[in-house]
mmCIF file of C-alpha atoms in Angstrom:
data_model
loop_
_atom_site.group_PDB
_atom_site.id
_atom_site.type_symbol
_atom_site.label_atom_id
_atom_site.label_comp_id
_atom_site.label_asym_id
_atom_site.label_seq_id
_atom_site.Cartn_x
_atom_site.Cartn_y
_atom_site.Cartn_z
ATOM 1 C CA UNK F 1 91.857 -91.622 221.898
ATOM 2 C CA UNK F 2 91.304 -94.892 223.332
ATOM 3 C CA UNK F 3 88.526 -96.050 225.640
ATOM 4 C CA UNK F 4 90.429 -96.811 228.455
ATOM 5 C CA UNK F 5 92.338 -93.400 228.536
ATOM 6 C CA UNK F 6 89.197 -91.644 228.263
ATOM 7 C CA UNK F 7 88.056 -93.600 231.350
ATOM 8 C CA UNK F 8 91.036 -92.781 232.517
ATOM 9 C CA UNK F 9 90.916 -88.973 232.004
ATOM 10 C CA UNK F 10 87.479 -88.728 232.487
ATOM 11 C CA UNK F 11 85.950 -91.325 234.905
ATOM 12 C CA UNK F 12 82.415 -92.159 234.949
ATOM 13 C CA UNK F 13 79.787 -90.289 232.690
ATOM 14 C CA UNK F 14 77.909 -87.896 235.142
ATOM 15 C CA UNK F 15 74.278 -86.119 234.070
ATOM 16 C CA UNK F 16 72.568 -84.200 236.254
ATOM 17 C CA UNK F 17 68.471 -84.754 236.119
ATOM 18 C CA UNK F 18 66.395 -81.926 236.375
ATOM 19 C CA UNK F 19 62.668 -81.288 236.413
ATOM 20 C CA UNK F 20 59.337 -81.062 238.868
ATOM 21 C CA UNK F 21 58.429 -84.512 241.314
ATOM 22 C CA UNK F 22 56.580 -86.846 239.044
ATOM 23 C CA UNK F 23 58.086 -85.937 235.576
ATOM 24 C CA UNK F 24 59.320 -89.204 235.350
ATOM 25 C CA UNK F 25 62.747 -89.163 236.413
ATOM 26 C CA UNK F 26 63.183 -92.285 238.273
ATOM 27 C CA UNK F 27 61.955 -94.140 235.410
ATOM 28 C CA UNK F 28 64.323 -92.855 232.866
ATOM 29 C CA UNK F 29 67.395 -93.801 235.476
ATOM 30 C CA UNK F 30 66.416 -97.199 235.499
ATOM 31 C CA UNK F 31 65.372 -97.797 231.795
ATOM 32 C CA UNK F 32 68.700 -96.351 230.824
ATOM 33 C CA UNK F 33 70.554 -98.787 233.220
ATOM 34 C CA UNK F 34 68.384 -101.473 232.401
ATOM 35 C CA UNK F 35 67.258 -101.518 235.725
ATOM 36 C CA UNK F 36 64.343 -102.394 238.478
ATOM 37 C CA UNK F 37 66.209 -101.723 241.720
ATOM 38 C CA UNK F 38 66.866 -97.848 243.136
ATOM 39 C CA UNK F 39 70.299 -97.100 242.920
ATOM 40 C CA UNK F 40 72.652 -96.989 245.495
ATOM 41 C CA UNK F 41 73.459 -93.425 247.000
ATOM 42 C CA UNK F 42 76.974 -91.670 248.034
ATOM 43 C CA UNK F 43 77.430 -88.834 249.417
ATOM 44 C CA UNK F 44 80.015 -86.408 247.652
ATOM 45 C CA UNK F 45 82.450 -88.122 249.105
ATOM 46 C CA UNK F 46 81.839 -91.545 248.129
ATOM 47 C CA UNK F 47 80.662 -92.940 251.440
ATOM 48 C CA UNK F 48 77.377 -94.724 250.881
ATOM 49 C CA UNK F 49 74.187 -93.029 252.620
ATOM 50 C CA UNK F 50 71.229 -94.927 254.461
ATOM 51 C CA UNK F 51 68.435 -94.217 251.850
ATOM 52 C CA UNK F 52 66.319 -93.929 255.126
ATOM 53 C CA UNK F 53 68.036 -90.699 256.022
ATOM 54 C CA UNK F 54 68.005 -89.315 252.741
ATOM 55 C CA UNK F 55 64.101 -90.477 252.909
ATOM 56 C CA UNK F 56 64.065 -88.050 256.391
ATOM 57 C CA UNK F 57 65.794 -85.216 254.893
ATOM 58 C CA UNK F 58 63.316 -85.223 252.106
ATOM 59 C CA UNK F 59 60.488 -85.218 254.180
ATOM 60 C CA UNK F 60 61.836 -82.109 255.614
ATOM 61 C CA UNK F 61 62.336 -80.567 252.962
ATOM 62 C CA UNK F 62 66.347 -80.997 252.568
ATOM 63 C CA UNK F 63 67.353 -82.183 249.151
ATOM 64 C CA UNK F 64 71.486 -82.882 248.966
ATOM 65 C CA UNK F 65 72.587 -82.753 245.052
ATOM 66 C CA UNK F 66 76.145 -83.286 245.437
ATOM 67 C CA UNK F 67 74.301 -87.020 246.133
ATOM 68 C CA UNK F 68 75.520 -89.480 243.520
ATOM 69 C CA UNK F 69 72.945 -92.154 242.297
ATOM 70 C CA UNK F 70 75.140 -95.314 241.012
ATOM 71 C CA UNK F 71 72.570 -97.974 239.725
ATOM 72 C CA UNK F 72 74.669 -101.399 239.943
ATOM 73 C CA UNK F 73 73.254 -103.411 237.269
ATOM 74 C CA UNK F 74 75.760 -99.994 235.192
ATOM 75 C CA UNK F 75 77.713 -98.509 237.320
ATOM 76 C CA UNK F 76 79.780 -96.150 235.232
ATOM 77 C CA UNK F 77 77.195 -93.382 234.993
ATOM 78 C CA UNK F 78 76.640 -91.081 237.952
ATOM 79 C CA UNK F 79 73.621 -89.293 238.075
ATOM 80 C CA UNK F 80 72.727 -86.089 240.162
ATOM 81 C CA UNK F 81 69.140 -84.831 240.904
ATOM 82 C CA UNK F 82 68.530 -81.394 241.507
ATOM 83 C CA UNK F 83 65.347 -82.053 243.469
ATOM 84 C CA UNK F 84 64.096 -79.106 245.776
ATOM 85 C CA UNK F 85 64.269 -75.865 243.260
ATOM 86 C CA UNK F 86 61.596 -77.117 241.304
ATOM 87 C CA UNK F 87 59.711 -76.197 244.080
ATOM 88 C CA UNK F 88 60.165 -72.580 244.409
ATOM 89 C CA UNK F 89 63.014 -72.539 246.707
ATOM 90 C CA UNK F 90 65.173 -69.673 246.267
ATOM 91 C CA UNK F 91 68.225 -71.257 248.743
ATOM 92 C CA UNK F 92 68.274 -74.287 246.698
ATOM 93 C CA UNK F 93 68.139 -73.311 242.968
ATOM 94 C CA UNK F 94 70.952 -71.092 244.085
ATOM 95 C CA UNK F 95 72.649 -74.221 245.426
ATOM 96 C CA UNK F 96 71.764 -76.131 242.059
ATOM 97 C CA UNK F 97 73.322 -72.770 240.178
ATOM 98 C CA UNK F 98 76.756 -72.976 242.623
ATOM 99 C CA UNK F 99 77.293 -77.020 241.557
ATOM 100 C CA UNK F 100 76.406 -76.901 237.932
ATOM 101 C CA UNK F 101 78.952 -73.741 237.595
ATOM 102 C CA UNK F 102 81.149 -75.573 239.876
ATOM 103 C CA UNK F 103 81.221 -79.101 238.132
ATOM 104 C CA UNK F 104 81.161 -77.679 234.723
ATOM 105 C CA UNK F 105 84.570 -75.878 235.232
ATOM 106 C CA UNK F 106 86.237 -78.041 237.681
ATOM 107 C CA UNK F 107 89.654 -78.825 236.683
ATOM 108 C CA UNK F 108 89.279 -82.542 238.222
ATOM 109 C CA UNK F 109 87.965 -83.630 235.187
ATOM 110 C CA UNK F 110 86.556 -86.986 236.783
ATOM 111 C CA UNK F 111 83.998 -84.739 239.110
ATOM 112 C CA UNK F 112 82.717 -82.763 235.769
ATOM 113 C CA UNK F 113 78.927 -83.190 234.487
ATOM 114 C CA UNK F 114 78.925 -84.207 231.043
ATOM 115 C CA UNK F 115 75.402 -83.596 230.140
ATOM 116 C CA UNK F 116 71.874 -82.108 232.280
ATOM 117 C CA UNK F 117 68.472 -83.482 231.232
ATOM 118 C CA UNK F 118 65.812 -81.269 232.032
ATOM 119 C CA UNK F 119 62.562 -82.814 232.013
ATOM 120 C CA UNK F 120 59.418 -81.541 231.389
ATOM 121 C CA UNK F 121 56.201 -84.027 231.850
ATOM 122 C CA UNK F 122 53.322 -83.305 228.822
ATOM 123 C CA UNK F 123 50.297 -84.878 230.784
ATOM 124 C CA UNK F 124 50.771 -80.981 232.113
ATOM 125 C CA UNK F 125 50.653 -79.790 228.653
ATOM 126 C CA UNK F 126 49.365 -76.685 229.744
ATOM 127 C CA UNK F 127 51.424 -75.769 232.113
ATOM 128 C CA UNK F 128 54.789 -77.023 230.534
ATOM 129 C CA UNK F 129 56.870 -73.800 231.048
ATOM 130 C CA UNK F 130 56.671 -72.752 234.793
ATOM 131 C CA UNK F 131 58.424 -70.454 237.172
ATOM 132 C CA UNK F 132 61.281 -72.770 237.418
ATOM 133 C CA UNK F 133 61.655 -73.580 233.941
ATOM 134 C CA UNK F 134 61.708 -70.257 233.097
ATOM 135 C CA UNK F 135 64.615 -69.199 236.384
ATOM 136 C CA UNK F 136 66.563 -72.373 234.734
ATOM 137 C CA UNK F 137 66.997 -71.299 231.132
ATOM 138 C CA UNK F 138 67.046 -67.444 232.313
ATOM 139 C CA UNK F 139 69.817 -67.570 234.759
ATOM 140 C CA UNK F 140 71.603 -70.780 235.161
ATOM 141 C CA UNK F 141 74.921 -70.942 232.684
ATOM 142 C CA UNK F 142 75.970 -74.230 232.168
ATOM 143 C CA UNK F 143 78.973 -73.461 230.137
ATOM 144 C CA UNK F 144 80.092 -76.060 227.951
ATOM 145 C CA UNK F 145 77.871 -78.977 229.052
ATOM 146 C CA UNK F 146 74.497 -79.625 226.966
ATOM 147 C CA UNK F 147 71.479 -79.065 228.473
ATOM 148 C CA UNK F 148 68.777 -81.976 226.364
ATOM 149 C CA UNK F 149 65.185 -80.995 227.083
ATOM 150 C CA UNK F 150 63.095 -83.811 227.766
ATOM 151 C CA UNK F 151 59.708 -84.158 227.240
ATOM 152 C CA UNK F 152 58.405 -87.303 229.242
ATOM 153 C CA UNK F 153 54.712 -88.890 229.522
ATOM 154 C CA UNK F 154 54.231 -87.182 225.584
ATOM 155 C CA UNK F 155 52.069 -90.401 225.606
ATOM 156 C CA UNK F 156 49.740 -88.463 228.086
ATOM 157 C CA UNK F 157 48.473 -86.291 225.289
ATOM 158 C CA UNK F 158 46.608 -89.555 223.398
ATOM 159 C CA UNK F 159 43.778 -88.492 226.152
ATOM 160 C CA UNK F 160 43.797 -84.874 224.965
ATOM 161 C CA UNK F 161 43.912 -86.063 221.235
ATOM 162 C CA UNK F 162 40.789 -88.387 221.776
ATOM 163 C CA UNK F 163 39.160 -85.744 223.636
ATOM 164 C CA UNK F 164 39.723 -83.521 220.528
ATOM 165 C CA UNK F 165 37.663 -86.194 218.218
ATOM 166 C CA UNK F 166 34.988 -84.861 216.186
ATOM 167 C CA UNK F 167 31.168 -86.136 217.374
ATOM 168 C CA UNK F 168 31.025 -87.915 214.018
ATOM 169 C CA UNK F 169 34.706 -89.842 214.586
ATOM 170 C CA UNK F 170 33.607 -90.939 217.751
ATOM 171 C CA UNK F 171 31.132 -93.339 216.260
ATOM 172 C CA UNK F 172 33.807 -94.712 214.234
ATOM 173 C CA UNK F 173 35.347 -98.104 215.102
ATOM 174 C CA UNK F 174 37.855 -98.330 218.369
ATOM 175 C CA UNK F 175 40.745 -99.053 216.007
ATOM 176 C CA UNK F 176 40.215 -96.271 213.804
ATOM 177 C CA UNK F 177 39.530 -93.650 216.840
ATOM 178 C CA UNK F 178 42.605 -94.404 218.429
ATOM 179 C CA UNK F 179 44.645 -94.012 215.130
ATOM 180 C CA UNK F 180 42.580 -90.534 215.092
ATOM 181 C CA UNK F 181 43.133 -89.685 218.502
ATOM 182 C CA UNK F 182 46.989 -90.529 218.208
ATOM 183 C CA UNK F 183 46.898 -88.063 214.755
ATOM 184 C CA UNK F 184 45.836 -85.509 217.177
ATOM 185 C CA UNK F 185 47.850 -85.931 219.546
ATOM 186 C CA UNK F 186 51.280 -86.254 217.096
ATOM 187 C CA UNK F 187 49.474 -82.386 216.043
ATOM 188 C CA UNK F 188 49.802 -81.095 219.636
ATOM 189 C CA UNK F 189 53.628 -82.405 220.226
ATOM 190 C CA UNK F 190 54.151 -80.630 216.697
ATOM 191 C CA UNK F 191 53.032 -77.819 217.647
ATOM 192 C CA UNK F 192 54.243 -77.254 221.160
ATOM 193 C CA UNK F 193 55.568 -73.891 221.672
ATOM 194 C CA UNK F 194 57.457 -74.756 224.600
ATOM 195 C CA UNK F 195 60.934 -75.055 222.561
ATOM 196 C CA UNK F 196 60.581 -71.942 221.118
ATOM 197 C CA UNK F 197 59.760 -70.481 224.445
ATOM 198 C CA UNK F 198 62.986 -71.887 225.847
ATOM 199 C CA UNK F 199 65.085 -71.400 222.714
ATOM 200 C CA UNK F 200 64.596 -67.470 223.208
ATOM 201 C CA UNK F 201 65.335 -67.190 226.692
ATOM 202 C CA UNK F 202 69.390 -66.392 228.056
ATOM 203 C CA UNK F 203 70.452 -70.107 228.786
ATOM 204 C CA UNK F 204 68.705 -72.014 226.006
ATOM 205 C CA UNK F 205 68.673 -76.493 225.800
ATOM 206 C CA UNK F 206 70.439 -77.478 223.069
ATOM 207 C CA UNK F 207 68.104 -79.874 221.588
ATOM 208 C CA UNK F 208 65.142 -81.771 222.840
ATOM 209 C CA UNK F 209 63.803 -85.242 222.861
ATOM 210 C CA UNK F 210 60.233 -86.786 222.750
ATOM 211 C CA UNK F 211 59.980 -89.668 225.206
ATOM 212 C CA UNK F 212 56.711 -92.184 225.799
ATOM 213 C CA UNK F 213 55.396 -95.457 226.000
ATOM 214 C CA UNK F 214 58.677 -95.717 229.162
ATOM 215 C CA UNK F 215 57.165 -98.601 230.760
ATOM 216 C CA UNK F 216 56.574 -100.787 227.859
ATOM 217 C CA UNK F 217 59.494 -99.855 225.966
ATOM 218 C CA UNK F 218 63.334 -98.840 225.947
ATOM 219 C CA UNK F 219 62.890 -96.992 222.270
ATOM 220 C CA UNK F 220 62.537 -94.012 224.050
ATOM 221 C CA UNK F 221 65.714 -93.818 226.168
ATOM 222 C CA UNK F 222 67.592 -95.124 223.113
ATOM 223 C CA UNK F 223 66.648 -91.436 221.542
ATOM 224 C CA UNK F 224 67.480 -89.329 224.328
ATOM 225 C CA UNK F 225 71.005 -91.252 224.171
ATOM 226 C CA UNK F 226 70.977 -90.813 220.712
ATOM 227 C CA UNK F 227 70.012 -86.787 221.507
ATOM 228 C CA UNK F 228 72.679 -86.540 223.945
ATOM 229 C CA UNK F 229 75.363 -87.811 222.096
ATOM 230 C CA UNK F 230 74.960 -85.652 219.452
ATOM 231 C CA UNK F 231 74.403 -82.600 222.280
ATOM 232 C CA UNK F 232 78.084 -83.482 223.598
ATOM 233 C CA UNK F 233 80.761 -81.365 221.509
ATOM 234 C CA UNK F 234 83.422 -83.417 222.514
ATOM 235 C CA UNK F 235 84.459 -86.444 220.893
ATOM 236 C CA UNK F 236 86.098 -87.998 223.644
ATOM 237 C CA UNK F 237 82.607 -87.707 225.808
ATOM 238 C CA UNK F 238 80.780 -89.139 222.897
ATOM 239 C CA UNK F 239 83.241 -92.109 222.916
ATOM 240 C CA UNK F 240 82.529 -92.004 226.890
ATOM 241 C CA UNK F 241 78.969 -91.961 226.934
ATOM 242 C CA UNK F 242 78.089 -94.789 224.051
ATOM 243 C CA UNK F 243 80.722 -97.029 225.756
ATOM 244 C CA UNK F 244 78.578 -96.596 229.229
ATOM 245 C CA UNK F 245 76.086 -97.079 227.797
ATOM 246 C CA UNK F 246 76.939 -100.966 227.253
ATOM 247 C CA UNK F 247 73.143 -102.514 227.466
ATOM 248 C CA UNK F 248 72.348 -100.466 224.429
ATOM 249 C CA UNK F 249 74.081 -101.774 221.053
ATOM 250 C CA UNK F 250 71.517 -99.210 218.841
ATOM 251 C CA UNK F 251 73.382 -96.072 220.601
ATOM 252 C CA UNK F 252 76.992 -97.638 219.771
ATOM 253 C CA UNK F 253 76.358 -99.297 216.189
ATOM 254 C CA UNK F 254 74.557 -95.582 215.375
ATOM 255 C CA UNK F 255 77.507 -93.801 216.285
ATOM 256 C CA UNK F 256 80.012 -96.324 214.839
ATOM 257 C CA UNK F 257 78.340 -95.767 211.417
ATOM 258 C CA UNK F 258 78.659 -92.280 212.137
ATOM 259 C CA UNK F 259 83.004 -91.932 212.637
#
């Protein structure tokens, strides 16, 4: 099938963005649309919204997810955040259950999600599985679209593996502690049990991705592309998504070498 009838057929790419305020959403949107403005918001109709309003409703607790973010520097993805559940709001993770169920089935094929990142931020290392995590994977059914769990600020845990460093290694030479510390910390990512937590509940992510270093680099948002495309079964979405995805030639000369 050719690009332009999968546009076509398909529309825009849409994700949906999931996780708790300051797991580093925003600044996965904008590294992934090459990007330092917000993005422009409709409402799900299309009609533009006063980002002062939707500033107000926030305040007040009033989170709207049919609310598309369109960042114009690429304006063929759509994203959706499901902000509000996170919180422990019963009305709206029922709200965020009615539109993924709705927008994964929808025969309008140009309204469908294609993909939901769920992210989960490691400077809380501790607490990475919480009551909404665990609601998520337990009871929301997102059919045939890929959930990719994300693991953001995994650079956060260089603290925790310098704070692991043995009495002795800390009289060792800056260099050589932080190569230490960053050992350490490579140990704890290896050994997170949150996949396997996840993996064994009702709704399980279908594969994860490691993200750091988002401010200083665009590596990491190349590999949750990467992640997603393989996450998509379809091969007309794949086509979709590493065609959006036009400020990133990695993604599309990867998946060229790979048809």
């Amino acid at each position: 099938m050719q690009v332009d009838s999968i546009r076509k057929k398909f529309g825009r790419f849409r994700i949906l963005i999931v996780g708790r305020a300051n797991a580093g959403k925003t600044t996965i949107l904008k590294q992934i649309c090459n990007s330092t403005e917000d993005p422009v918001i409709y409402d799900g109709h299309g009609k533009k919204v006063n980002p002062e309003k939707i500033q107000e409703s926030r305040e007040r607790g009033i989170h709207e997810i049919e609310n598309e973010l369109v960042f114009r520097s690429n304006p063929n993805f759509i994203f959706h955040d499901s902000q509000g559940f996170e919180a422990g709001s019963i009305e709206e993770f029922e709200q965020m259950k009615h539109f993924v169920s709705d927008r994964a089935k929808t025969t309008f094929l140009k309204r469908r999600i294609h993909a939901i990142w769920y992210c989960i931020p490691m400077d809380q290392y501790h607490r990475a599985v919480l009551a909404a995590e665990e609601k998520f994977f337990d009871q929301c059914d997102t059919g045939s679209v890929p959930v990719v769990l994300v693991f953001t600020k995994c650079d956060a845990l260089l603290v925790q593996g310098m704070a692991a460093l043995t009495d002795e290694e800390k009289q060792l030479p800056q260099e050589v502690r932080v190569t230490k510390g960053q050992h350490n910390a490579n140990i704890l990512l290896r050994e997170n049990p949150t996949w396997e937590k996840v993996q064994r509940m009702k709704y399980p992510p279908k594969i994860y991705v490691e993200l750091k270093d988002l401010h200083q680099s665009d590596e990491g948002c190349t590999h949750l592309l990467e992640k997603t495309v393989v996450a998509l079964d379809e091969e007309a979405l794949q086509m979709l998504l590493v065609t959006t995805q036009c400020t990133n030639m990695m993604v599309c000369i990867k998946c060229a070498l790979q048809r």
